[in-house]
mmCIF file of C-alpha atoms in Angstrom:
data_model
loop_
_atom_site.group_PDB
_atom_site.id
_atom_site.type_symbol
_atom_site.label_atom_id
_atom_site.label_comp_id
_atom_site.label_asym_id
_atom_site.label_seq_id
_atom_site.Cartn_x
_atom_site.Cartn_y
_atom_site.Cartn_z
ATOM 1 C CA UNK A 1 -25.683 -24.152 13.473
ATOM 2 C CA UNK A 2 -22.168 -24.706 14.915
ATOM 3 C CA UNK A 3 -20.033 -20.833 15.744
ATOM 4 C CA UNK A 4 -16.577 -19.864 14.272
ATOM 5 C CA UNK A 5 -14.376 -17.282 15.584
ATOM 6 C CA UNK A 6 -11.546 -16.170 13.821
ATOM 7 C CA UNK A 7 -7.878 -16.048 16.440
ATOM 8 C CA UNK A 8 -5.797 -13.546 14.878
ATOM 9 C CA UNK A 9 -2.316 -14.198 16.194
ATOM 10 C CA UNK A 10 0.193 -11.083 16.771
ATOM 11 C CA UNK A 11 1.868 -11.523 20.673
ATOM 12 C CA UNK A 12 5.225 -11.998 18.640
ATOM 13 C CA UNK A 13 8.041 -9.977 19.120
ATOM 14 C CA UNK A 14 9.475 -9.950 15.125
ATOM 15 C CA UNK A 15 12.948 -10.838 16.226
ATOM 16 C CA UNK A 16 13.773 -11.899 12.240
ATOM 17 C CA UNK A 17 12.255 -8.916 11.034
ATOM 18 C CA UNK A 18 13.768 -6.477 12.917
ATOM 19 C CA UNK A 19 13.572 -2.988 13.405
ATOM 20 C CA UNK A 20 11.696 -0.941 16.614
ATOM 21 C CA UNK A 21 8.146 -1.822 15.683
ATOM 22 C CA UNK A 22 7.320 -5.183 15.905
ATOM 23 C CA UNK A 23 6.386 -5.782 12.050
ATOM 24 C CA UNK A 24 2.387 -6.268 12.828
ATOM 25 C CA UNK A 25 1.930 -2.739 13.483
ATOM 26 C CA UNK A 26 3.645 -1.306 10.739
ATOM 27 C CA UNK A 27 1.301 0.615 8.475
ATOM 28 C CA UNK A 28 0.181 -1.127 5.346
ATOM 29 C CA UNK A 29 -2.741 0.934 3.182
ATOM 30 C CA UNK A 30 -3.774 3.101 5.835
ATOM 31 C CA UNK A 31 -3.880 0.370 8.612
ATOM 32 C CA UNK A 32 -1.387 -1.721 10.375
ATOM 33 C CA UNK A 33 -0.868 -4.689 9.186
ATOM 34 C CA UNK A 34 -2.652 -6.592 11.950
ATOM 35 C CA UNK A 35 -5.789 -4.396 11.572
ATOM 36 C CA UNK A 36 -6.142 -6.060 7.991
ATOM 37 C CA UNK A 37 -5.511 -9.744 8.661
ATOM 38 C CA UNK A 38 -8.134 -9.335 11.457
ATOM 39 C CA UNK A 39 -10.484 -7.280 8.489
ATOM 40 C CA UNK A 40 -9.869 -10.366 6.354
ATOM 41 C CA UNK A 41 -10.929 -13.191 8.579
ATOM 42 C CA UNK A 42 -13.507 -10.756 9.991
ATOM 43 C CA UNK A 43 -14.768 -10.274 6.365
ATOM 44 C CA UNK A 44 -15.770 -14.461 5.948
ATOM 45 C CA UNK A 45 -19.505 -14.288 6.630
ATOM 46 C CA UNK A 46 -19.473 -17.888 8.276
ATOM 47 C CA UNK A 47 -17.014 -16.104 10.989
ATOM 48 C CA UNK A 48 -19.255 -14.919 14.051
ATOM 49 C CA UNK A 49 -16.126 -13.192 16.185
ATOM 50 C CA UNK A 50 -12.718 -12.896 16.170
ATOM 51 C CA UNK A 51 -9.951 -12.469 18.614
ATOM 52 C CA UNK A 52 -6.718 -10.859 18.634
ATOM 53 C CA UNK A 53 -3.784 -12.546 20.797
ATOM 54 C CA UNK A 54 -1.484 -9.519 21.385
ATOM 55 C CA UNK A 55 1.826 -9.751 24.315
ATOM 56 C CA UNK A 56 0.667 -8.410 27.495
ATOM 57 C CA UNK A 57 3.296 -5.594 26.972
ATOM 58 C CA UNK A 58 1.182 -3.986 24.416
ATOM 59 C CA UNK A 59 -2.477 -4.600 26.269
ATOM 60 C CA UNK A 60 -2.757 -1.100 27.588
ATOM 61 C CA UNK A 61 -0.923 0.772 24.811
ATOM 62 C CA UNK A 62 -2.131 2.713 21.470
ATOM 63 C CA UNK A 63 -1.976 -0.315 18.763
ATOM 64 C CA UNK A 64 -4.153 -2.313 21.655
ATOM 65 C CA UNK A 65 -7.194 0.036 21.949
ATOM 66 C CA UNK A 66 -6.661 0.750 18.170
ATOM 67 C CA UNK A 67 -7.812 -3.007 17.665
ATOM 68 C CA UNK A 68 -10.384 -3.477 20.173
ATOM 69 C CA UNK A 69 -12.830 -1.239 17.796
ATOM 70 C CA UNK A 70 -11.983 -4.311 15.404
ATOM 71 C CA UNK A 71 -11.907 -7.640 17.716
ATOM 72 C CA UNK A 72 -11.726 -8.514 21.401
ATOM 73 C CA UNK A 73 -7.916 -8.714 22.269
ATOM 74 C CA UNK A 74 -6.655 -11.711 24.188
ATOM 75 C CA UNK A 75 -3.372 -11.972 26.306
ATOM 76 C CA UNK A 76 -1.141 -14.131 24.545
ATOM 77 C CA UNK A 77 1.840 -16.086 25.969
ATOM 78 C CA UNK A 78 5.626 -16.903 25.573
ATOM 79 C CA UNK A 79 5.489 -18.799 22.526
ATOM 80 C CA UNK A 80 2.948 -18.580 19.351
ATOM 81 C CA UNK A 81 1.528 -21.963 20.576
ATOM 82 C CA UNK A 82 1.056 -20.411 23.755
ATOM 83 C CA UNK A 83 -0.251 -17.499 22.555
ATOM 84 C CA UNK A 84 -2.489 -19.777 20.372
ATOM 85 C CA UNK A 85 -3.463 -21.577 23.103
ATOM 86 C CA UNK A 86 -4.803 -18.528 25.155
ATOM 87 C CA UNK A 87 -6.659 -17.573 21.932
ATOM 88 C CA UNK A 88 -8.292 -21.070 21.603
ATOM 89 C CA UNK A 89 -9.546 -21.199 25.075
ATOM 90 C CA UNK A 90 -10.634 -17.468 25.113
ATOM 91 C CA UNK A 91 -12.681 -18.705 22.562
ATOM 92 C CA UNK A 92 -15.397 -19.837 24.532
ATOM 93 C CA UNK A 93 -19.106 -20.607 22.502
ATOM 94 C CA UNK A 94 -17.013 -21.277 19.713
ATOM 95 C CA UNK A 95 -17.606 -24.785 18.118
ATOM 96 C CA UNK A 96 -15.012 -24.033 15.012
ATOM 97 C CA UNK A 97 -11.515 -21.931 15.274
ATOM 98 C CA UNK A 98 -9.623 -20.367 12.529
ATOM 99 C CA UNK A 99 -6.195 -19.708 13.632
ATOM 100 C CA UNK A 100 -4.175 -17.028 11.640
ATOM 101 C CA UNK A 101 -0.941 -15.216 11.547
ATOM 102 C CA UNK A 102 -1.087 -11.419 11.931
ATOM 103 C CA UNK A 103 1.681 -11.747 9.446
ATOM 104 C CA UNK A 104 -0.303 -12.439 6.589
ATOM 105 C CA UNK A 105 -2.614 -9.382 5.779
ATOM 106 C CA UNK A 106 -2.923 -10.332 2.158
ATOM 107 C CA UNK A 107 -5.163 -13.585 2.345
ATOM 108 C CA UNK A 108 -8.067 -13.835 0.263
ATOM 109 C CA UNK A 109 -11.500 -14.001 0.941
ATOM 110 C CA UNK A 110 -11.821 -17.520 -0.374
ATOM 111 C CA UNK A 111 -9.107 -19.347 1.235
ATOM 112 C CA UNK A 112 -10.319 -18.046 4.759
ATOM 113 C CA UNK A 113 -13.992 -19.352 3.295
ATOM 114 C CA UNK A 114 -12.421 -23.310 2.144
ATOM 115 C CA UNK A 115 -10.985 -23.313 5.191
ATOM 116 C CA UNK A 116 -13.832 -22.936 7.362
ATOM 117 C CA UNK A 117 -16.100 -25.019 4.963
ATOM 118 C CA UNK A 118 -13.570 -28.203 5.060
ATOM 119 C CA UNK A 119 -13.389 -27.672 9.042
ATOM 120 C CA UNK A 120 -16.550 -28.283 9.592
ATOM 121 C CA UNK A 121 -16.642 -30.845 6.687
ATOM 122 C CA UNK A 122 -13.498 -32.904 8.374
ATOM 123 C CA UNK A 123 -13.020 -31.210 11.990
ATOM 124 C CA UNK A 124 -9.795 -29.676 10.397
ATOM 125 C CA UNK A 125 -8.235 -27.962 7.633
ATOM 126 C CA UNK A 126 -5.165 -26.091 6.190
ATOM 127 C CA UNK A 127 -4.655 -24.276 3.546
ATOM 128 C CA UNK A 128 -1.058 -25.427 1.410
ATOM 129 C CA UNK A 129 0.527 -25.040 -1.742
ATOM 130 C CA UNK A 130 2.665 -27.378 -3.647
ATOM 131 C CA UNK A 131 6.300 -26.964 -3.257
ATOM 132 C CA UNK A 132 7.219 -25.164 -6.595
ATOM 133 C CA UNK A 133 11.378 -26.024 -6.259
ATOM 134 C CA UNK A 134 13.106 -28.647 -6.118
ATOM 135 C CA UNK A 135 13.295 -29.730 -2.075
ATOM 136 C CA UNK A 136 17.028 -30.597 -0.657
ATOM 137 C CA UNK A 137 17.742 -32.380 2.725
ATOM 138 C CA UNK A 138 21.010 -31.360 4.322
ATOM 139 C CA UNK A 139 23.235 -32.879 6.404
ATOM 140 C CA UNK A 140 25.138 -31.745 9.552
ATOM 141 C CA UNK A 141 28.275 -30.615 7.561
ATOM 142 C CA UNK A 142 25.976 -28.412 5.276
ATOM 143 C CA UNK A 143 25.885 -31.049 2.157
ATOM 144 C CA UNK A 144 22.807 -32.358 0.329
ATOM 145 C CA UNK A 145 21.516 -35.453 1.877
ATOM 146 C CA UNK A 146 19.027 -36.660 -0.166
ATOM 147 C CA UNK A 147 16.592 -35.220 -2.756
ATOM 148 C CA UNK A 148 12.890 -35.140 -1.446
ATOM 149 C CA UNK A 149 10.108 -36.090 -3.679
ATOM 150 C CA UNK A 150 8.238 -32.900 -3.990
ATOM 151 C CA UNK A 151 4.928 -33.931 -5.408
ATOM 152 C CA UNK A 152 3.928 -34.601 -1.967
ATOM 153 C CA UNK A 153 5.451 -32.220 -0.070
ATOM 154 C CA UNK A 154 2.734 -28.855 0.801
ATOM 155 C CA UNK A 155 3.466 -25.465 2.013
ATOM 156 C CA UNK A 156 1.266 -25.003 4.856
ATOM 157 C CA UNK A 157 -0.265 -21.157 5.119
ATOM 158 C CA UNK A 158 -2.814 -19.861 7.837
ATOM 159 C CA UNK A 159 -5.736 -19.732 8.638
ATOM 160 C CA UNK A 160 -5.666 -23.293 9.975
ATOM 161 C CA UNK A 161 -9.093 -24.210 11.374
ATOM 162 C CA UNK A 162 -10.420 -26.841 13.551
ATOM 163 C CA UNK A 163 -13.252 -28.111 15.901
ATOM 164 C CA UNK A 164 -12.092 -25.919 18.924
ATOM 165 C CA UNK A 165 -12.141 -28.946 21.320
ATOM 166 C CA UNK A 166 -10.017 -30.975 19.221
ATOM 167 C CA UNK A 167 -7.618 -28.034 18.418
ATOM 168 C CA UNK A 168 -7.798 -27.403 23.188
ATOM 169 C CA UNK A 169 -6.943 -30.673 23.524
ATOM 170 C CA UNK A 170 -3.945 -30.892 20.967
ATOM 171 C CA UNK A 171 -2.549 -27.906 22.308
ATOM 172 C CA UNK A 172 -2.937 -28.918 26.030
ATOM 173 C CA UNK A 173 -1.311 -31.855 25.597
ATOM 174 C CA UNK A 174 1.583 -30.875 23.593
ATOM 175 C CA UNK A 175 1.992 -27.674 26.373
ATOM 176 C CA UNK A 176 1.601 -30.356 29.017
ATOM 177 C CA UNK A 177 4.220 -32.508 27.391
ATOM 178 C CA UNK A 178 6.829 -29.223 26.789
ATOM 179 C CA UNK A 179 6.687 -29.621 22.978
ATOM 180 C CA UNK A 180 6.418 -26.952 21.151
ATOM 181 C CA UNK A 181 4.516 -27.171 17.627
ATOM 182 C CA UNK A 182 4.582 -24.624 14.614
ATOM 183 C CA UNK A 183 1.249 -24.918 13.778
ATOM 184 C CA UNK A 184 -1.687 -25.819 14.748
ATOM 185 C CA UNK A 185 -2.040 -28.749 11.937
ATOM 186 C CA UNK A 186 1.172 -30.042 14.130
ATOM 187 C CA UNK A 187 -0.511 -30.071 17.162
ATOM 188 C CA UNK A 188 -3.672 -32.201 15.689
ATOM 189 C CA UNK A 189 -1.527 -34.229 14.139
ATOM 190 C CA UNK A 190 0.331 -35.495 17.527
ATOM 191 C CA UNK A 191 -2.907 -35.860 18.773
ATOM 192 C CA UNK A 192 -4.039 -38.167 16.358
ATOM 193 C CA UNK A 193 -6.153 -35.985 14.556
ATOM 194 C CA UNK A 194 -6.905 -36.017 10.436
ATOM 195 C CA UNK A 195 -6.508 -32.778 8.666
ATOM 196 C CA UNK A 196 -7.679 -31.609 5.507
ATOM 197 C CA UNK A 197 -5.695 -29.855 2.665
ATOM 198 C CA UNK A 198 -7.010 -27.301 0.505
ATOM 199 C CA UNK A 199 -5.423 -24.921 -1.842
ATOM 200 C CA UNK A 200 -3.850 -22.145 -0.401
ATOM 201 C CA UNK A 201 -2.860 -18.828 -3.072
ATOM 202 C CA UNK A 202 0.126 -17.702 -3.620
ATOM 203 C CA UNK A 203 -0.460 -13.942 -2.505
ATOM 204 C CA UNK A 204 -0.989 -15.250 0.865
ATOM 205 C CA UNK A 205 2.666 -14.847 1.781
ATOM 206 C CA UNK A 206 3.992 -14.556 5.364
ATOM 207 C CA UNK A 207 5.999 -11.221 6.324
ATOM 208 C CA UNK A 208 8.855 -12.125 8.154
ATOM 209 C CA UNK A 209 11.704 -9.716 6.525
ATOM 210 C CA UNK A 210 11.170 -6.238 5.483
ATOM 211 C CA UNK A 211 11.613 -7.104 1.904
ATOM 212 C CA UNK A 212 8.454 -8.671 2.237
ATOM 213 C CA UNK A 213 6.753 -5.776 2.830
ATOM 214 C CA UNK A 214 4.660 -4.625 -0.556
ATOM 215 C CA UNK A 215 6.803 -1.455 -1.275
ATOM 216 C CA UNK A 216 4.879 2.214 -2.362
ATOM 217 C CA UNK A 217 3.683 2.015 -5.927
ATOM 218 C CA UNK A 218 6.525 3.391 -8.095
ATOM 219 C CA UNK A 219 4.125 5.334 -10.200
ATOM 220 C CA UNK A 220 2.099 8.685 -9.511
ATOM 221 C CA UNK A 221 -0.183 10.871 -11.536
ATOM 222 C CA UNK A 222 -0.855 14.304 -10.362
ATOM 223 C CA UNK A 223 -3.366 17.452 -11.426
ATOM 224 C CA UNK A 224 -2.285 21.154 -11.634
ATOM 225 C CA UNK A 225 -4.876 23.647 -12.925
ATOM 226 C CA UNK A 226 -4.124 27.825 -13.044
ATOM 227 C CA UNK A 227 -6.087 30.495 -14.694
ATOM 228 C CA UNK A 228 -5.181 34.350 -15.010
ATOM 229 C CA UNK A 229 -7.176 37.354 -16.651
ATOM 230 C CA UNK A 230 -6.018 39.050 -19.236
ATOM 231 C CA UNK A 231 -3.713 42.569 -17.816
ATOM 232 C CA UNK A 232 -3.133 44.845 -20.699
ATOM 233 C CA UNK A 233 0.859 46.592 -20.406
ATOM 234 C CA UNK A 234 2.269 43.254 -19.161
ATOM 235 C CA UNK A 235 4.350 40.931 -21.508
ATOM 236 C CA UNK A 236 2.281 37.489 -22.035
ATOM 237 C CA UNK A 237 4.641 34.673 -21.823
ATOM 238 C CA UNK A 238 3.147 31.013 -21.883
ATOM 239 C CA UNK A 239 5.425 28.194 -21.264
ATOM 240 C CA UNK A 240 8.327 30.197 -21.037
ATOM 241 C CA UNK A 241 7.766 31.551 -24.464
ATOM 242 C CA UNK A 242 6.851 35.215 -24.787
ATOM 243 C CA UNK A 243 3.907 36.400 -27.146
ATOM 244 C CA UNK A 244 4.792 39.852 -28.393
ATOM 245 C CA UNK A 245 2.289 42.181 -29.189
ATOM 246 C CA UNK A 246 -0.523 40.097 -27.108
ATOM 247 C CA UNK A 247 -1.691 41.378 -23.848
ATOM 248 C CA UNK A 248 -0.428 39.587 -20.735
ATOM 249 C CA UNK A 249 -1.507 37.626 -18.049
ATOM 250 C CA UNK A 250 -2.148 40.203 -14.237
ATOM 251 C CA UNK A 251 -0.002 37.937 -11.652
ATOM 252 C CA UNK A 252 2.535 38.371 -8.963
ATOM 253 C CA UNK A 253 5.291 36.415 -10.936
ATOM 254 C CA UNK A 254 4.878 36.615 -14.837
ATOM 255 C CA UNK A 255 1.551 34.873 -14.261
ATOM 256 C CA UNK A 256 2.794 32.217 -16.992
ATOM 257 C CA UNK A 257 -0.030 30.018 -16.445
ATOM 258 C CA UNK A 258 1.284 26.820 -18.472
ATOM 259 C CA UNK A 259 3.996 26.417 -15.636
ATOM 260 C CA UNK A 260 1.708 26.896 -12.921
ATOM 261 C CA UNK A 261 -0.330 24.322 -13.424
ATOM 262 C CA UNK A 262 2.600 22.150 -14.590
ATOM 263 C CA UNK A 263 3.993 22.986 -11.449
ATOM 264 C CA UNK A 264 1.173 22.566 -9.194
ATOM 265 C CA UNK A 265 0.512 18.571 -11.153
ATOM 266 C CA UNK A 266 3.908 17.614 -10.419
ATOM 267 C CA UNK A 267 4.231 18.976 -6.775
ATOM 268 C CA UNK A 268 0.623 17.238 -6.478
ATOM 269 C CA UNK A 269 2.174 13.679 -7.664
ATOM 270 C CA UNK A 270 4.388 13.614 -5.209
ATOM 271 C CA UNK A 271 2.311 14.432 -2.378
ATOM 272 C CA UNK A 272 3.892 18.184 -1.616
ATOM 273 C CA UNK A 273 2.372 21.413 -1.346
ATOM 274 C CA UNK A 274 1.345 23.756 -4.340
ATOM 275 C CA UNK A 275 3.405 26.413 -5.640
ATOM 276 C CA UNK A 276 1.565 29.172 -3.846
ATOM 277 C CA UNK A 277 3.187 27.372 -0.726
ATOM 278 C CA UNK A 278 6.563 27.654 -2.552
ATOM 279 C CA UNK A 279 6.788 30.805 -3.727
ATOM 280 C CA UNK A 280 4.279 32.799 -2.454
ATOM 281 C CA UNK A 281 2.258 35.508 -4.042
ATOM 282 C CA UNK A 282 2.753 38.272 -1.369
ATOM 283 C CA UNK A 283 6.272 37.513 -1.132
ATOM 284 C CA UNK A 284 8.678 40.271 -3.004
ATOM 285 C CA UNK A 285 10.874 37.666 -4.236
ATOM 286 C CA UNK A 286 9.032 36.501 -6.802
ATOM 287 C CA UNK A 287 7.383 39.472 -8.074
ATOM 288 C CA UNK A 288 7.229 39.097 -11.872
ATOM 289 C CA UNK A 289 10.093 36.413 -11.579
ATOM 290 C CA UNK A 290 10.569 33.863 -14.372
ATOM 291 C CA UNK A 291 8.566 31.343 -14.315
ATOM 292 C CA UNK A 292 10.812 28.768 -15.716
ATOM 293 C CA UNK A 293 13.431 29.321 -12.903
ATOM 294 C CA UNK A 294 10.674 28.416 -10.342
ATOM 295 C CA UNK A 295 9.541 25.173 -12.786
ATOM 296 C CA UNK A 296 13.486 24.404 -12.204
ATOM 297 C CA UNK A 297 13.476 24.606 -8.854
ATOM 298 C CA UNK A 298 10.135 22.610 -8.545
ATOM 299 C CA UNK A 299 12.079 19.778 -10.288
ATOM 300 C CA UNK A 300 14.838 19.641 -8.020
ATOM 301 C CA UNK A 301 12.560 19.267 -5.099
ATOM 302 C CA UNK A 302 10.866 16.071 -6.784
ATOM 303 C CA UNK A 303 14.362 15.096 -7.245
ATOM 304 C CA UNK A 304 15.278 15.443 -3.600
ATOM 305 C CA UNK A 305 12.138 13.579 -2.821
ATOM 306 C CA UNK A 306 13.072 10.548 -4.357
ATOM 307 C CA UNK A 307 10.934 11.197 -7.371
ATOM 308 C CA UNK A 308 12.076 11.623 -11.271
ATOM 309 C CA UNK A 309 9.091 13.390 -13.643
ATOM 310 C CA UNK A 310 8.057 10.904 -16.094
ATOM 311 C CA UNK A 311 5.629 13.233 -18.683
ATOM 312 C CA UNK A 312 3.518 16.407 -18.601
ATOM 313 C CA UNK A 313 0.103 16.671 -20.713
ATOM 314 C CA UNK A 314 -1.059 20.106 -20.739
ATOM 315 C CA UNK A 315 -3.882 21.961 -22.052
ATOM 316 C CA UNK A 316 -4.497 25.589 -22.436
ATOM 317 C CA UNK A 317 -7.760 27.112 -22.699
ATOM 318 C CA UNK A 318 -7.630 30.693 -24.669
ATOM 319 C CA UNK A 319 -9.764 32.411 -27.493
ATOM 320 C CA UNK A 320 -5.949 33.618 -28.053
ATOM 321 C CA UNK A 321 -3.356 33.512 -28.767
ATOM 322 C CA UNK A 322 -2.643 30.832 -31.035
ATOM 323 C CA UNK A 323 -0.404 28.835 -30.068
ATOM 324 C CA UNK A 324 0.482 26.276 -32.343
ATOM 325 C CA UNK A 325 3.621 28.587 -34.126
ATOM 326 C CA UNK A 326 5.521 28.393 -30.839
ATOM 327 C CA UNK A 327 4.110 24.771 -29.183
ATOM 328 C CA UNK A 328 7.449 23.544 -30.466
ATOM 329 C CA UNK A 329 9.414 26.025 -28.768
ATOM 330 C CA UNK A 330 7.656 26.085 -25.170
ATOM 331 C CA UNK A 331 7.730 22.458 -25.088
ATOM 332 C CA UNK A 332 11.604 22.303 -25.741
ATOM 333 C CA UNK A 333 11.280 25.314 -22.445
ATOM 334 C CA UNK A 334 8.724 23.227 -20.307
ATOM 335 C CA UNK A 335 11.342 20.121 -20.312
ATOM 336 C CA UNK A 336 14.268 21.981 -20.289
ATOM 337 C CA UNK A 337 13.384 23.692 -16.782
ATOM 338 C CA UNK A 338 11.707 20.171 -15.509
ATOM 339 C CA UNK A 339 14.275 17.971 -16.502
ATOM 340 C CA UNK A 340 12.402 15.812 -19.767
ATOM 341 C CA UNK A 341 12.832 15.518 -23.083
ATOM 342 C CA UNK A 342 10.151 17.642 -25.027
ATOM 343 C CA UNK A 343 8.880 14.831 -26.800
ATOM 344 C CA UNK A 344 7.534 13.310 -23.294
ATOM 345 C CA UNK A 345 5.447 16.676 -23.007
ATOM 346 C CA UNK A 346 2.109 17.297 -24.023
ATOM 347 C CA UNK A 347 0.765 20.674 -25.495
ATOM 348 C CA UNK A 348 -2.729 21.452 -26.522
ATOM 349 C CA UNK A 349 -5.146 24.161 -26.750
ATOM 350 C CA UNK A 350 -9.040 24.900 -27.290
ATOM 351 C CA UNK A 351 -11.165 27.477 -27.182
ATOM 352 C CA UNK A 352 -14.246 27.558 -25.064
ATOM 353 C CA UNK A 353 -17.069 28.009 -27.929
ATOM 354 C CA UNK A 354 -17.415 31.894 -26.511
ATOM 355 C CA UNK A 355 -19.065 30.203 -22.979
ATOM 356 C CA UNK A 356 -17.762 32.291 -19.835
ATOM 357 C CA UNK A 357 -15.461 34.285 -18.906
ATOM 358 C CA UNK A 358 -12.623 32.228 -20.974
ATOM 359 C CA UNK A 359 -14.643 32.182 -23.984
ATOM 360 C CA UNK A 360 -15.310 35.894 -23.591
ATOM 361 C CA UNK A 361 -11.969 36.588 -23.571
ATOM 362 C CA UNK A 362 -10.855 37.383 -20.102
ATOM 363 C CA UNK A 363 -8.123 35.532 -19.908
ATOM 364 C CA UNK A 364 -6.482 32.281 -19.983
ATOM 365 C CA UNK A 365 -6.216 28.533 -18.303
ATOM 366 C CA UNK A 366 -4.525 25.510 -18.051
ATOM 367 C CA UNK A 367 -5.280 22.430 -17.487
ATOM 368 C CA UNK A 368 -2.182 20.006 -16.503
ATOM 369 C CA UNK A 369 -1.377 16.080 -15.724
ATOM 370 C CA UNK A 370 1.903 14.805 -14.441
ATOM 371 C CA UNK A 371 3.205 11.018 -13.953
ATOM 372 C CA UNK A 372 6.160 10.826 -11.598
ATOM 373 C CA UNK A 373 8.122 7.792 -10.641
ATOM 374 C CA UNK A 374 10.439 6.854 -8.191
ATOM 375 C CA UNK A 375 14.281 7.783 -8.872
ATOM 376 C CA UNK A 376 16.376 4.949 -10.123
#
């Protein structure tokens, strides 16, 4: 049964991207992006090794033994084909080679597996899609030449595989001959070589800009969750509403437990720390401060984050009081001090069938869920 190794290309110096980090090892879901092209290939079961062409600048650095728990790195060269070429021939007890770009972390599973199936079918392969626009030639003084006919025209995409002596050979001679090819289809073609097409997929794009990038979702759902016991001689305010004649809530602020755990779901969205981080308990400050004012100042920090609150759904958990003659009221004070429109919050309560310490009657709870999204 013949061998494949996968040659994960990433010696390149991303001159068109830009920036101090050459674009490979920017993160992307946890991992730079050249850790999950070489997961990808890696991932094909008909792939038996792979290899990772890095510049020799970056051999004894951090992103280097970061990727040898992954792949055996390679020494690449001055050029990709170069740098393709040291891959190819590093390759050694390979009888199939799937070149691919470090640049494209996002190709699936079963491209990378029609690839290597029509290589070993036809001795070479590509993956392409049709060109989807309308395909201009231009002249030297920047006018259209001539319409191409684009029903035969393909986008070529990686990985590109081949017999590995066929794909040595091309890219000796065209080294040997000072040409430089793009790909390694190019390079078979010069050398005489037939190469099969199959369909590529559109989410197999190249990064070469940073718009290309896949930016952070714009969406975020977070969970906030207080409880207090009940502390007779307090005032018991909920929501920024006050209950008078009920007992109130024992807390270092006014232990208004509706805006604590609102609080603590929107702070949670956007990845910050909880309110006892903010304000907290031992400090002076905030003894029996107003809840609301703190909710206020929780929403300008999401603000200054680059995050706007979308919603709040909240749910208290009390034997009493009753709530439902002032829901209208605190949710009209829960947006005001986080910056929403009352309708967009959520107010509910239940009892807890007399089970534990809530349904006893010790005190009170709330359960809270907050979607953020990224400032306009």
């Amino acid at each position: 049964m013949s061998r494949a190794f996968g040659i994960v290309v990433a010696a390149g110096a991303s001159t068109r991207f830009g920036g101090r980090v050459p674009k490979q090892f920017l993160p992307l879901d946890g991992e730079t992006v050249v850790a999950r092209s070489v997961r990808a290939i890696a991932s094909c079961p008909g792939i038996d090794r792979v290899l990772v062409v890095l510049s020799p600048e970056v051999l004894d650095g951090p992103h280097a033994a970061a990727l040898r728990d992954l792949a055996a790195v390679v020494p690449g060269g001055s050029t990709r084909m170069r740098s393709v070429l040291a891959g190819v021939e590093a390759a050694d007890g390979a009888d199939l080679v799937l070149v691919h770009d470090a640049a494209r972390p996002f190709v699936p599973a079963s491209v990378v597996r029609d690839v290597l199936e029509a290589a070993a079918r036809h001795g070479a392969a590509i993956p392409a899609l049709p060109a989807g626009d309308t395909v201009k030639r231009e002249d030297a003084g920047g006018f259209v030449l001539e319409t191409l006919d684009r029903k035969a025209l393909r986008l070529a995409q990686t990985p590109q595989g081949a017999r590995r002596d066929w794909l040595l050979e091309a890219l000796r001679s065209a080294a040997a001959a000072g040409a430089e090819v793009t790909d390694e289809a190019q390079a078979l073609e010069r050398a005489g070589r037939r190469v099969a097409i199959v369909p590529g997929a559109a989410e197999n794009v190249k990064i070469t800009t940073p718009d290309d990038l896949p930016r952070e979702p714009g969406w975020r759902v977070g969970h906030g969750f207080d409880v207090h016991r009940f502390a007779p001689g307090r005032p018991l305010v909920l929501g920024g509403v006050a209950f008078p004649g009920e007992a109130g809530l024992e807390g270092h602020s006014d232990a208004d437990v509706v805006f604590h755990a609102a609080m603590d779901a929107v702070l949670g969205a956007a990845g910050l720390p909880d309110i006892g981080h903010h304000f907290p308990p031992g400090d002076p400050r905030f003894a029996g401060a107003d809840s609301a004012r703190l909710a206020r100042e929780v929403a300008r920090e999401i603000a200054a984050a680059g995050w706007r609150i979308v919603n709040v759904d909240l749910t208290v958990l009390a034997e009493r009081p009753k709530i439902a003659v002032s829901a209208a009221a605190m949710k009209e004070s829960i947006g005001a001090a986080l910056g929403i429109a009352p309708a967009v919050v959520g107010l509910k309560a239940t009892t807890l069938e007399g089970l534990g310490a809530l349904g006893r009657g010790d005190g009170i709870a709330c359960h809270a869920v907050a979607l953020i999204g990224r400032a306009r």
